[in-house]
Coordinates of C-alpha atoms in Angstrom, one line a residue:
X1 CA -25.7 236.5 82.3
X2 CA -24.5 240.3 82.4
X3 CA -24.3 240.6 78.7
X4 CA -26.7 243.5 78.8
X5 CA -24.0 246.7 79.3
X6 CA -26.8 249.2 79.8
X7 CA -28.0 247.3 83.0
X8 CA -26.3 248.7 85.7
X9 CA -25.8 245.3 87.6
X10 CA -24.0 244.3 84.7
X11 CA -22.2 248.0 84.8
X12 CA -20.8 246.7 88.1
X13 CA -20.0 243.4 86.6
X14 CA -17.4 244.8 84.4
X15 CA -15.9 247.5 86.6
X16 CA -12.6 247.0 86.2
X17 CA -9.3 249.2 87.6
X18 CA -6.9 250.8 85.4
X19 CA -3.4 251.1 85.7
X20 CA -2.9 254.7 86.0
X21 CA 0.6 254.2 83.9
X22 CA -1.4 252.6 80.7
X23 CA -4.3 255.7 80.8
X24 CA -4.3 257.9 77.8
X25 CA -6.5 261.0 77.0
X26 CA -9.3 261.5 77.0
X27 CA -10.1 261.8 80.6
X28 CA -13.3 263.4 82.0
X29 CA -13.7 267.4 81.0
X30 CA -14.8 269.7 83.9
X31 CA -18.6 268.7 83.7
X32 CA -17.9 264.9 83.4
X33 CA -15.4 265.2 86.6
X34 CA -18.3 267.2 88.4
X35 CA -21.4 265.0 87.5
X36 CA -18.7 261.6 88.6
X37 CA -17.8 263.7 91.9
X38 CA -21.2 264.5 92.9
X39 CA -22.3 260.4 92.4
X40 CA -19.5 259.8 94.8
X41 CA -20.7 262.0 97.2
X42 CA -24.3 260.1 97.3
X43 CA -22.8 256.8 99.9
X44 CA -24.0 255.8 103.2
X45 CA -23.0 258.4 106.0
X46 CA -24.1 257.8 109.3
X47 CA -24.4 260.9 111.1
X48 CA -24.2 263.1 107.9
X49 CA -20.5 263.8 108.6
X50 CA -19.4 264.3 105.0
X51 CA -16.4 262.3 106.5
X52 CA -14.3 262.5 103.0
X53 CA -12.5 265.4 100.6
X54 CA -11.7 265.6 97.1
X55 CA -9.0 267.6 95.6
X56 CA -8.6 267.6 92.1
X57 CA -5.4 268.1 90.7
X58 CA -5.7 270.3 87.7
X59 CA -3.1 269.0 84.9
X60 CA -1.2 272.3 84.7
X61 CA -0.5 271.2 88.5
X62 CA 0.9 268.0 87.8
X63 CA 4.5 269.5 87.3
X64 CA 3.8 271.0 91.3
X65 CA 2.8 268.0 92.7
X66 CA 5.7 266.1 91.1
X67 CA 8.1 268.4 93.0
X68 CA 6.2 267.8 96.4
X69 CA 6.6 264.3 95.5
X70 CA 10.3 264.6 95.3
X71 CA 10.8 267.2 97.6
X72 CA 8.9 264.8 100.2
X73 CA 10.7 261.5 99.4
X74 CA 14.1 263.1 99.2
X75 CA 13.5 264.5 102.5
X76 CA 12.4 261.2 104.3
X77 CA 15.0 258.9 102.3
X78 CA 17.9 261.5 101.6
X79 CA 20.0 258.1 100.3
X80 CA 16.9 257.7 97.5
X81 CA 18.6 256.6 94.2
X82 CA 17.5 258.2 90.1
X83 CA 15.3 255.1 89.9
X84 CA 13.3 256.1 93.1
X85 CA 13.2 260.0 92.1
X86 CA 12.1 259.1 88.6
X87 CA 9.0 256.9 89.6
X88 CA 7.6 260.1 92.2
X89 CA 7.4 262.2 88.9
X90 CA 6.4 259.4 86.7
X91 CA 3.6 259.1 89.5
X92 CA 2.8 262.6 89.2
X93 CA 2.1 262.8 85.5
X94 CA 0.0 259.7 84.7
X95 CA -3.4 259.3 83.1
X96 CA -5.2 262.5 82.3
X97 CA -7.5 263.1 85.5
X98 CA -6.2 262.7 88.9
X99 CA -8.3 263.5 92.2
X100 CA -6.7 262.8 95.9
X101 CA -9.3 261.4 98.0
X102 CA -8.8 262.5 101.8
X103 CA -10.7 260.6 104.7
X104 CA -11.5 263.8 106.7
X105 CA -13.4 262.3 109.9
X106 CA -15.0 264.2 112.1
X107 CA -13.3 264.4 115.9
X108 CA -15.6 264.4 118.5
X109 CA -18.6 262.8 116.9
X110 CA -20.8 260.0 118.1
X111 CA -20.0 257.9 115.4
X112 CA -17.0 255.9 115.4
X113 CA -14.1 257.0 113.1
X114 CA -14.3 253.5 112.0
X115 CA -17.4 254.0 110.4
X116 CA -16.2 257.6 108.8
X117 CA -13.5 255.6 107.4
X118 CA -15.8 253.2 105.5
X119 CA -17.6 256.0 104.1
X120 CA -14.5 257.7 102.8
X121 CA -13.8 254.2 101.3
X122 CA -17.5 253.9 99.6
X123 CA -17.4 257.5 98.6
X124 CA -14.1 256.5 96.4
X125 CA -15.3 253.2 95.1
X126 CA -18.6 255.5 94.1
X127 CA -16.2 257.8 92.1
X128 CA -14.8 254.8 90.5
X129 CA -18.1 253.4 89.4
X130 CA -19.6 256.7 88.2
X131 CA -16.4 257.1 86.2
X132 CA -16.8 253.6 84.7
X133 CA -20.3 254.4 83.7
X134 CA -19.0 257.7 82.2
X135 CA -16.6 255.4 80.0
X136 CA -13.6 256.2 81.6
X137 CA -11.4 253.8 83.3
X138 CA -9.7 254.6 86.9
X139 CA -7.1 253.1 89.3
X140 CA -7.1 253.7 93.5
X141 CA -3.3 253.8 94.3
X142 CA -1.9 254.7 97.6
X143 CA 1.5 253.8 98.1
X144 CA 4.5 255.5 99.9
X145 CA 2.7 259.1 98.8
X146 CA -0.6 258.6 100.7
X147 CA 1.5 257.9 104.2
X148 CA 3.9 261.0 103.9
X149 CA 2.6 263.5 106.2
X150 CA 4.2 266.2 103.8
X151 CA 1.6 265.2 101.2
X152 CA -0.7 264.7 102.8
X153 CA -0.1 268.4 104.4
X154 CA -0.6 269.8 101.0
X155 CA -4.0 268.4 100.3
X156 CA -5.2 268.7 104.1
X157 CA -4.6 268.1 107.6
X158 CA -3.0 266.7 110.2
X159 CA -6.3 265.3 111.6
X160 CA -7.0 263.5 108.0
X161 CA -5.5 260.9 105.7
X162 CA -4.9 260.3 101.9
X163 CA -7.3 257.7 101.2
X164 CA -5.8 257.6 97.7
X165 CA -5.3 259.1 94.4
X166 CA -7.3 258.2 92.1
X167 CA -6.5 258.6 88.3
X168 CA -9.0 258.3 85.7
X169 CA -8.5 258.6 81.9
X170 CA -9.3 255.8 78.9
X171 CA -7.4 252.5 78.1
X172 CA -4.6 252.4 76.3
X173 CA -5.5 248.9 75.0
X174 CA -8.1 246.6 76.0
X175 CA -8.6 245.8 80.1
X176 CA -7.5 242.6 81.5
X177 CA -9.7 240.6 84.0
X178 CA -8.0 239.8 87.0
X179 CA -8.7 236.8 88.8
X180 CA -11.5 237.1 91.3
X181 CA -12.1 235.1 94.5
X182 CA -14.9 232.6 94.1
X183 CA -18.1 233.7 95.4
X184 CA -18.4 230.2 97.7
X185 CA -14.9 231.4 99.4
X186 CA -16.3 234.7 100.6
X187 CA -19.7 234.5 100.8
X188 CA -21.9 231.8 103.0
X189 CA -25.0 231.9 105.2
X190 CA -25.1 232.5 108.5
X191 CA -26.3 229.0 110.8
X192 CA -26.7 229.5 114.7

């Protein structure tokens, strides 16, 4: 049925995520990163908030941003074992592209931060579409890094949130589909 790659419904089709650990080079150069940036900016945004940052972490940063890592973990789990230290930098230094999405809403406005939040959400899943139809592969993580205030400090404020990092680079062997939920489970019509 979605055999046809250059249709972009079957583009969506085979969107799949990444893990950041198995990306290998090459990962979107400066004009790829922009042109995939600039799709993700294009999502529904009630009020024209712009209620989303990216910051893109440069790859001569990575060594930096390892070191907040650590420096953040040790200082909210001072008992934090090798293993524990190892995986911040490990997290640091996967796949070739990283870019830390922030939900940045804006306080005081009519529109609920709810809806802000959902756009920061649809402006990340944009990135990862427009980076699929680049030919790049990327993973949303989150994990203990995107709830540290510390890290989140570095990247923005105390009025936003990391929304996630997002990594994008090529496969390092062929991608796995994951099981989906059938469409009858989540989708019916609405009867009154």
């Amino acid at each position: 049925m979605f055999n046809d790659i250059s249709s972009p419904l079957a583009l969506l089709h085979t969107r799949r995520s990444g893990k950041p650990r198995d990306m290998i080079g090459p990962g979107p150069d400066a004009d790829q990163l922009h042109a995939i940036l600039a799709a993700a900016i294009r999502v529904p945004d009630h009020g024209k908030l712009a209620p989303w940052r990216f910051v893109i972490v440069r790859a001569d940063q990575r060594a930096a941003l390892a070191g907040l890592l650590t420096d953040a973990y040790r200082a909210e789990k001072p008992e934090a074992g090798r293993l524990e230290i190892e995986a911040m930098e490990q997290f640091a230094h996967q796949a070739p592209s990283l870019v830390v999405a922030l939900s940045s809403p804006v306080a005081g406005s009519k529109i609920p931060v709810w809806e802000q939040e959902l756009s920061a959400g649809a402006a990340i899943m944009n990135l990862l579409n427009a980076a699929h139809a680049s030919g790049f592969v990327g993973g949303w993580l989150t994990g203990w890094a995107a709830y540290s205030d510390a890290v989140r400090d570095a990247f923005g404020t105390a009025d936003e949130r990391i929304a996630g990092f997002v990594f994008l680079g090529s496969p390092s062997r062929e991608m796995e589909e994951r099981p989906r939920p059938d469409f009858e489970t989540v989708v019916r019509e609405w009867t009154k």
